Coordinates of C-alpha atoms and ligand atoms in Angstrom, one line a residue:
X55 CA -14.0 35.0 -1.5
X56 CA -12.7 34.6 -5.1
X57 CA -10.8 31.6 -6.5
X58 CA -8.7 34.0 -8.6
X59 CA -7.4 35.7 -5.4
X60 CA -6.6 32.4 -3.8
X61 CA -4.6 31.2 -6.9
X62 CA -2.7 34.6 -7.0
X63 CA -1.9 34.5 -3.3
X64 CA -0.3 31.0 -3.6
X65 CA 1.4 31.9 -6.9
X66 CA 3.1 34.7 -5.0
X67 CA 4.4 32.4 -2.3
X68 CA 2.0 33.3 0.5
X69 CA 0.3 30.8 2.9
X70 CA -3.4 30.2 2.4
X71 CA -5.7 30.6 5.4
X72 CA -7.9 27.7 6.6
X73 CA -11.0 29.5 5.3
X74 CA -9.4 29.8 1.8
X75 CA -8.5 26.2 1.7
X76 CA -12.0 25.1 2.8
X77 CA -13.6 27.5 0.3
X78 CA -11.5 25.8 -2.5
X79 CA -12.1 22.2 -1.4
X80 CA -15.9 22.6 -0.9
X81 CA -16.3 24.6 -4.1
X82 CA -14.3 22.1 -6.2
X83 CA -16.1 19.1 -4.7
X84 CA -19.5 20.7 -5.4
X85 CA -18.5 21.5 -9.0
X86 CA -18.6 25.3 -8.5
X87 CA -14.9 25.7 -9.1
X88 CA -13.8 24.6 -12.6
X89 CA -10.9 22.2 -13.3
X90 CA -8.7 25.0 -14.8
X91 CA -8.7 27.0 -11.7
X92 CA -8.1 23.9 -9.5
X93 CA -5.2 22.9 -11.8
X94 CA -3.7 26.4 -11.5
X95 CA -3.8 26.2 -7.8
X96 CA -2.3 22.7 -7.8
X97 CA 0.6 24.0 -9.9
X98 CA 1.1 27.0 -7.7
X99 CA 1.3 24.7 -4.7
X100 CA 3.7 22.4 -6.6
X101 CA 6.1 25.4 -7.1
X102 CA 5.5 27.3 -3.8
X103 CA 4.8 24.4 -1.4
X104 CA 2.6 24.5 1.7
X105 CA 3.6 24.8 5.3
X106 CA 2.6 22.3 8.0
X107 CA -0.6 24.2 9.0
X108 CA -1.8 24.5 5.4
X109 CA -1.1 20.8 4.7
X110 CA -3.1 19.9 7.8
X111 CA -6.0 22.2 6.7
X112 CA -6.0 20.7 3.2
X113 CA -6.0 17.2 4.6
X114 CA -8.9 17.9 7.0
X115 CA -10.9 19.8 4.4
X116 CA -10.6 16.8 2.0
X117 CA -11.3 14.2 4.8
X118 CA -14.5 16.1 5.6
X119 CA -15.6 16.6 2.0
X120 CA -17.5 13.3 2.3
X121 CA -18.6 10.8 5.0
X122 CA -16.3 10.5 8.1
X123 CA -16.7 6.8 8.9
X124 CA -17.9 6.3 12.5
X125 CA -16.3 3.1 13.9
X126 CA -17.3 3.8 17.5
X127 CA -19.5 0.7 17.5
X128 CA -16.3 -1.4 17.1
X129 CA -14.9 -2.5 20.5
X130 CA -11.3 -1.6 21.2
X131 CA -8.6 0.6 19.6
X132 CA -8.9 0.4 15.8
X133 CA -5.5 0.4 14.1
X134 CA -5.3 0.9 10.3
X135 CA -2.3 0.2 8.1
X136 CA -1.5 1.8 4.8
X137 CA 1.2 1.0 2.3
X138 CA 2.1 3.4 -0.5
X139 CA 2.2 0.4 -2.8
X140 CA 4.8 -1.8 -4.4
X141 CA 5.5 -5.0 -6.3
X142 CA 4.8 -8.3 -4.4
X143 CA 3.5 -6.3 -1.5
X144 CA 1.0 -8.7 0.0
X145 CA 1.6 -7.5 3.5
X146 CA -2.1 -6.8 4.4
X147 CA -3.0 -10.4 3.6
X148 CA -0.7 -11.8 6.2
X149 CA -0.5 -8.9 8.6
X150 CA -4.2 -8.4 9.3
X151 CA -4.9 -11.9 10.5
X152 CA -1.7 -11.8 12.6
X153 CA -2.7 -8.6 14.4
X154 CA -6.4 -9.7 14.6
X155 CA -5.3 -13.0 16.2
X156 CA -3.5 -10.8 18.8
X157 CA -6.8 -9.0 19.6
X158 CA -6.5 -5.8 17.5
X159 CA -9.8 -5.1 15.7
X160 CA -9.0 -4.6 11.9
X161 CA -11.5 -2.4 10.0
X162 CA -9.8 -1.7 6.8
X163 CA -10.6 0.0 3.5
X164 CA -8.5 -1.3 0.7
X165 CA -8.0 -0.6 -3.0
X166 CA -7.5 -2.5 -6.2
X167 CA -4.2 -2.6 -8.2
X168 CA -2.9 0.6 -9.7
X169 CA -0.4 0.6 -12.6
X170 CA 2.4 -1.8 -11.9
X171 CA 1.4 -2.3 -8.2
X172 CA -1.1 -4.8 -6.9
X173 CA -4.1 -4.2 -4.7
X174 CA -5.4 -6.2 -1.7
X175 CA -9.0 -6.5 -3.0
X176 CA -7.9 -8.1 -6.3
X177 CA -5.7 -10.6 -4.4
X178 CA -8.5 -11.5 -1.9
X179 CA -10.8 -12.3 -4.8
X180 CA -8.6 -15.4 -5.4
X181 CA -10.9 -17.0 -2.8
X182 CA -14.0 -18.0 -4.7
X183 CA -17.0 -16.0 -3.6
X184 CA -15.1 -13.4 -1.6
X185 CA -16.7 -10.0 -1.6
X186 CA -15.7 -6.6 -0.3
X187 CA -19.0 -5.0 -1.1
X188 CA -20.2 -4.9 2.5
X189 CA -22.8 -2.6 4.1
X190 CA -21.4 -0.5 6.9
X191 CA -23.5 -2.6 9.3
X192 CA -22.0 -5.9 8.1
X193 CA -18.5 -4.4 8.1
X194 CA -18.8 -3.3 11.8
X195 CA -20.5 -6.6 12.8
X196 CA -17.8 -8.7 11.1
X197 CA -15.0 -6.7 12.9
X198 CA -16.8 -7.3 16.2
X199 CA -17.4 -11.0 15.6
X200 CA -14.4 -12.1 13.6
X201 CA -11.9 -9.4 14.3
X202 CA -11.3 -8.4 10.6
X203 CA -13.3 -6.8 7.9
X204 CA -12.0 -5.3 4.6
X205 CA -14.2 -3.3 2.3
X206 CA -13.6 -1.4 -0.9
X207 CA -13.2 2.4 -0.8
X208 CA -16.7 3.9 -1.0
X209 CA -17.4 6.8 -3.4
X210 CA -18.3 9.1 -0.5
X211 CA -15.0 8.7 1.3
X212 CA -12.9 11.9 0.8
X213 CA -14.5 12.7 -2.6
X214 CA -12.5 15.9 -2.9
X215 CA -9.3 13.8 -3.0
X216 CA -10.8 11.5 -5.6
X217 CA -11.5 14.4 -7.9
X218 CA -8.2 16.3 -7.2
X219 CA -6.1 13.1 -7.6
X220 CA -7.6 12.5 -11.1
X221 CA -6.8 16.2 -11.9
X222 CA -3.3 16.0 -10.6
X223 CA -2.7 12.8 -12.5
X224 CA -3.2 14.7 -15.8
X225 CA -1.6 18.0 -14.9
X226 CA 1.9 16.8 -13.7
X227 CA 1.2 17.7 -10.1
X228 CA 1.1 14.3 -8.5
X229 CA 4.6 14.2 -7.2
X230 CA 4.5 17.0 -4.7
X231 CA 5.1 15.7 -1.2
X232 CA 2.5 17.8 0.7
X233 CA -0.1 17.0 -1.9
X234 CA 0.7 13.2 -1.7
X235 CA 0.7 13.4 2.1
X236 CA -2.6 15.2 2.4
X237 CA -4.2 12.9 -0.3
X238 CA -3.3 9.7 1.5
X239 CA -4.0 11.0 5.0
X240 CA -7.4 12.5 4.1
X241 CA -8.6 9.0 3.2
X242 CA -7.0 7.5 6.3
X243 CA -8.6 10.0 8.6
X244 CA -12.0 9.7 6.9
X245 CA -11.8 5.9 7.3
X246 CA -12.1 6.3 11.1
X247 CA -9.2 4.4 12.7
X248 CA -7.8 5.5 16.1
X249 CA -4.2 4.8 15.1
X250 CA -2.5 4.5 11.7
X251 CA 0.6 2.6 10.8
X252 CA 2.1 3.8 7.5
X253 CA 4.5 1.7 5.3
X254 CA 6.2 4.1 3.0
X255 CA 8.0 2.3 0.2
X256 CA 11.2 3.5 -1.4
X257 CA 13.1 2.4 -4.4
X258 CA 12.7 1.4 -8.1
X259 CA 9.3 -0.2 -7.6
X260 CA 7.8 2.6 -5.5
X261 CA 6.4 6.0 -5.9
X262 CA 9.3 7.5 -4.0
X263 CA 12.5 6.4 -5.7
X264 CA 14.9 8.0 -3.2
X265 CA 15.2 7.2 0.4
X266 CA 15.4 10.8 1.6
X267 CA 12.2 11.6 -0.3
X268 CA 10.4 8.6 1.3
X269 CA 11.6 9.6 4.7
X270 CA 10.4 13.2 4.2
X271 CA 7.0 11.9 3.1
X272 CA 6.8 9.6 6.1
X273 CA 7.6 12.4 8.5
X274 CA 5.0 14.7 6.8
X275 CA 2.3 12.1 7.1
X276 CA 3.1 11.3 10.7
X277 CA 2.9 15.0 11.5
X278 CA -0.5 15.3 9.8
X279 CA -1.8 12.2 11.7
X280 CA -0.6 13.5 15.0
X281 CA -1.9 17.0 14.4
X282 CA -5.3 15.5 13.6
X283 CA -5.2 13.6 16.9
X284 CA -4.5 10.1 15.7
X285 CA -1.6 8.0 16.9
X286 CA 0.6 7.7 13.8
X287 CA 3.7 5.6 13.1
X288 CA 5.6 5.3 9.9
X289 CA 8.1 2.8 8.6
X290 CA 10.1 3.4 5.4
X291 CA 10.8 0.0 3.7
X292 CA 12.7 -1.2 0.7
X293 CA 11.0 -1.5 -2.7
X294 CA 14.2 -1.7 -4.8
X295 CA 13.3 -5.3 -5.4
X296 CA 10.0 -7.1 -5.1
X297 CA 8.9 -8.0 -1.6
X298 CA 9.1 -11.8 -1.0
X299 CA 9.3 -14.2 -4.0
X300 CA 5.8 -14.2 -5.4
X301 CA 4.3 -11.5 -7.7
X302 CA 0.7 -11.9 -8.9
X303 CA -2.6 -12.1 -7.2
X304 CA -3.2 -15.8 -6.3
X305 CA 0.6 -16.3 -6.0
X306 CA 0.8 -13.6 -3.4
X307 CA -2.2 -15.1 -1.5
X308 CA -0.2 -18.4 -1.5
X309 CA 2.9 -16.6 -0.1
X310 CA 0.8 -14.9 2.6
X311 CA -0.6 -18.3 3.7
X312 CA 2.9 -19.8 3.7
X313 CA 4.1 -17.0 5.8
X314 CA 1.2 -17.5 8.3
X315 CA 2.4 -21.1 8.5
X316 CA 5.9 -19.7 9.5
X317 CA 7.5 -20.6 6.2
X318 CA 7.5 -17.4 4.3
X319 CA 10.5 -15.6 2.8
X320 CA 12.6 -13.8 5.4
X321 CA 12.1 -10.2 4.1
X322 CA 8.3 -10.5 3.9
X323 CA 8.1 -12.2 7.3
X324 CA 10.3 -9.4 8.8
X325 CA 8.2 -6.6 7.3
X326 CA 5.0 -8.2 8.7
X327 CA 6.6 -8.5 12.2
X328 CA 7.9 -4.9 12.1
X329 CA 4.6 -3.4 11.0
X330 CA 2.6 -5.8 13.2
X331 CA 4.6 -4.8 16.2
X332 CA 3.9 -1.2 15.6
X333 CA 0.2 -2.0 15.3
X334 CA 0.1 -4.0 18.5
X335 CA 1.8 -1.2 20.5
X336 CA -0.4 1.5 19.0
X337 CA -3.4 -0.6 19.8
X338 CA -2.4 -1.0 23.4
X339 CA -2.0 -4.8 23.1
X340 CA 1.8 -4.9 23.7
X341 CA 4.1 -3.2 26.2
X342 CA 6.8 -2.6 23.7
X343 CA 8.0 -3.8 20.3
X344 CA 9.7 -6.9 21.7
X345 CA 6.6 -8.0 23.5
X346 CA 4.6 -7.4 20.3
X347 CA 7.0 -9.5 18.3
X348 CA 6.7 -12.4 20.8
X349 CA 2.9 -12.3 20.5
X350 CA 3.0 -12.2 16.7
X351 CA 5.4 -15.1 16.5
X352 CA 3.1 -17.1 18.9
X353 CA 0.0 -16.6 16.8
X354 CA 1.9 -17.9 13.8
X355 CA 3.4 -21.0 15.6
X356 CA 0.1 -22.0 17.3
X357 CA -1.9 -21.6 14.0
X358 CA -4.3 -19.0 15.3
X359 CA -3.3 -16.4 12.7
X360 CA -4.0 -18.8 9.9
X361 CA -7.3 -19.8 11.4
X362 CA -8.1 -16.1 11.6
X363 CA -7.5 -15.7 7.9
X364 CA -9.9 -18.6 7.2
X365 CA -12.6 -17.1 9.4
X366 CA -12.2 -13.7 7.8
X367 CA -12.5 -15.1 4.2
X368 CA -15.6 -17.1 5.2
X369 CA -17.2 -14.2 6.9
X370 CA -17.0 -12.2 3.6
X371 CA -18.5 -15.0 1.5
X372 CA -15.3 -16.7 0.4
X373 CA -14.4 -20.4 0.4
X374 CA -11.6 -20.7 3.0
X375 CA -10.6 -24.2 1.9
X376 CA -7.5 -22.8 0.1
X377 CA -6.1 -21.5 3.4
X378 CA -5.4 -25.1 4.3
X379 CA -4.7 -26.3 0.7
X380 CA -3.0 -23.7 -1.5
X381 CA -3.3 -26.1 -4.4
X382 CA -7.0 -24.9 -4.6
X383 CA -6.0 -21.3 -5.5
X384 CA -6.3 -20.3 -9.2
X385 CA -3.5 -21.8 -11.3
X386 CA -2.1 -20.8 -14.7
X387 CA -1.9 -23.3 -17.5
X388 CA 1.7 -22.5 -18.4
X389 CA 4.5 -22.6 -15.8
X390 CA 8.0 -22.4 -17.0
X391 CA 11.5 -21.2 -16.0
X392 CA 13.1 -18.0 -17.1
X393 CA 16.8 -18.9 -17.4
X394 CA 19.6 -16.6 -16.4
X395 CA 21.5 -15.3 -19.5
X396 CA 24.8 -15.4 -17.6
X397 CA 26.8 -16.3 -14.6
X398 CA 27.0 -13.6 -11.9
X399 CA 25.6 -12.0 -8.8
X400 CA 22.2 -10.2 -9.2
X401 CA 23.3 -6.6 -8.6
X402 CA 20.0 -4.8 -9.2
X403 CA 16.4 -5.5 -10.2
X404 CA 14.3 -2.8 -11.8
X405 CA 11.4 -3.5 -9.6
X406 CA 8.7 -1.6 -11.5
X407 CA 9.6 -3.7 -14.6
X408 CA 8.9 -6.9 -12.7
X409 CA 5.5 -5.4 -11.8
X410 CA 5.0 -4.6 -15.5
X411 CA 5.9 -8.1 -16.5
X412 CA 3.1 -9.4 -14.2
X413 CA 0.7 -6.8 -15.6
X414 CA 1.5 -7.9 -19.2
X415 CA 0.7 -11.5 -18.2
X416 CA -2.8 -10.2 -17.2
X417 CA -2.1 -9.8 -13.4
X418 CA -2.8 -6.1 -13.5
X419 CA -5.1 -3.8 -15.4
X420 CA -4.1 -2.2 -18.8
X421 CA -7.1 0.1 -18.5
X422 CA -9.3 1.2 -15.6
X423 CA -12.0 -1.4 -16.4
X424 CA -10.0 -4.4 -17.7
X425 CA -10.5 -7.7 -16.0
X426 CA -7.5 -9.3 -14.4
X427 CA -6.2 -12.9 -14.4
X428 CA -5.8 -14.0 -10.8
X429 CA -3.6 -17.0 -11.7
X430 CA -0.7 -15.4 -13.5
X431 CA 2.6 -13.8 -12.3
X432 CA 6.1 -14.7 -11.3
X433 CA 7.9 -16.8 -8.7
X434 CA 11.4 -15.4 -8.2
X435 CA 14.3 -17.7 -7.6
X436 CA 17.0 -15.1 -7.4
X437 CA 17.0 -11.7 -5.6
X438 CA 19.7 -9.0 -5.2
X439 CA 22.9 -10.6 -3.9
X440 CA 22.0 -14.1 -5.2
X441 CA 24.6 -15.9 -7.4
X442 CA 23.2 -17.6 -10.5
X443 CA 24.8 -19.7 -13.2
X444 CA 23.8 -19.2 -16.8
X445 CA 20.7 -21.3 -17.6
X446 CA 19.6 -21.6 -14.0
X447 CA 16.1 -20.2 -13.4
X448 CA 15.9 -16.5 -12.3
X449 CA 12.1 -17.1 -11.9
X450 CA 9.2 -19.2 -12.9
X451 CA 6.6 -17.6 -15.1
X452 CA 2.9 -18.4 -14.7
X453 CA 0.9 -17.5 -17.8
X454 CA -2.2 -18.4 -19.7
X455 CA -1.2 -17.0 -23.1
X456 CA 1.9 -17.8 -25.2
X457 CA 2.4 -14.3 -26.7
X458 CA 1.9 -12.6 -23.4
X459 CA 4.4 -15.0 -21.8
X460 CA 7.0 -14.2 -24.4
X461 CA 6.6 -10.4 -24.0
X462 CA 6.6 -10.7 -20.2
X463 CA 9.8 -12.9 -20.3
X464 CA 11.6 -10.2 -22.3
X465 CA 10.5 -7.5 -20.0
X466 CA 11.4 -9.5 -16.9
X467 CA 14.9 -10.4 -18.2
X468 CA 15.6 -6.8 -19.0
X469 CA 14.8 -5.9 -15.3
X470 CA 17.7 -8.0 -14.0
X471 CA 21.3 -6.7 -13.8
X472 CA 24.4 -8.7 -13.0
X473 CA 27.8 -8.2 -11.5
X474 CA 31.0 -10.4 -11.2
X475 CA 31.5 -9.0 -7.7
X476 CA 29.5 -10.0 -4.7
X477 CA 26.6 -7.6 -3.9
X478 CA 25.0 -6.8 -0.6
X479 CA 21.2 -6.1 -0.8
X480 CA 19.9 -2.8 0.7
X481 CA 18.4 -2.8 4.2
X482 CA 14.7 -3.8 4.3
X483 CA 13.7 -1.2 7.0
X484 CA 15.2 2.2 6.1
X485 CA 13.6 4.4 8.7
X486 CA 11.0 4.2 11.5
X487 CA 9.1 7.2 13.0
X488 CA 8.0 5.7 16.3
X489 CA 7.5 8.3 19.0
X490 CA 8.2 7.3 22.6
X491 CA 5.0 8.9 23.7
X492 CA 3.0 6.2 21.8
X493 CA 3.6 3.6 24.6
Ligands
URA282 N1 -1.6 7.8 -3.4 C1 -2.6 8.6 -3.0 O1 -3.6 8.2 -2.5 N2 -2.5 9.9 -3.3 C2 -1.4 10.5 -3.9 O2 -1.3 11.7 -4.1 C3 -0.3 9.6 -4.3 C4 -0.5 8.3 -4.0

């Protein structure tokens, strides 16, 4: 088999066989196929597309390019959850203790922040001592004993995707739906869960800006999951404005804790209940979505979800005191309001820019290796549809550096748009792919 023939076949619009896809993935991972030929193939796929069978074959070949995690030592049906990433998306922090308190074993691999979006691992490091560098043995034991364990993505998990993603990033071939779907699903399949719940974000703070693209991506990932024999559910949710009110690492941990106490912002609480219900049904712990919702509300009101978070933090070396006293979380030295420049209804928020404001404050990484400041970020006071008077705070800024605070304020203010007319915010849940056969 020759790479040249594979590139030409795809260039001319033909479907690649499984053997050809495996030849490419194995050869590229091993370093036998050079970047320029892999780039040419990615571009050919970008223009010619892949059918369902090719997309599945690419996903499986990438999943099998490294270790397939064996979670069979964990008791019960393992349900994973994945978000395509957004601003203020602290869902895993509240959702995992909620579902674990309902009896779903959570064995999760999470990432760090990427660009303007935050990452679960960075946020969890707001608890002093917390580590995600667990051996597989400790990871499995913690899930069996505590109900949750979260570890960082290991280098040997879908290495073909790691290499290809880096290549796509610099060859303008990231934003192809089948390539995104196979990239995400290869990691999810390799991570070993029995069922997968996907939260596909759409809007100005998401990878997919348009609802129809997000829905198409959700459907494609669900199809891959099912074809690979995993129960897969997808929800498409709004990211046209930040989720909840807090943006920034420790601030998001605080909001997750508040939500576990039953006092979180409505949109965030609703998303946790929606995704959590899917997880409980997929994991066989609830009869239907209504039953699941009842169970989730119960573990919030009786405090068991919050206790589960504390147990999980402690089991991974962290100090859980902040779960019961959020005043102990890292705090910025400067906290000041960002006043509204005018009277009016908030008509639109450029969500990615809010994420950038937090990044400028130090809450995200400017380069791959830069350290982040856990304490900084923004607390929003007005979201789409809110009426504000000139001079009233749109948000509170949390900063540790005057010049960064000034730059972030400018960026944040530019992200808000106003209207004289009343505005209705978009729906939080845009679409749900929940097959009846999953019950
Ligand atoms: N996230 C991924 O993991 N892969 C993609 O291709 C895009 C987003």
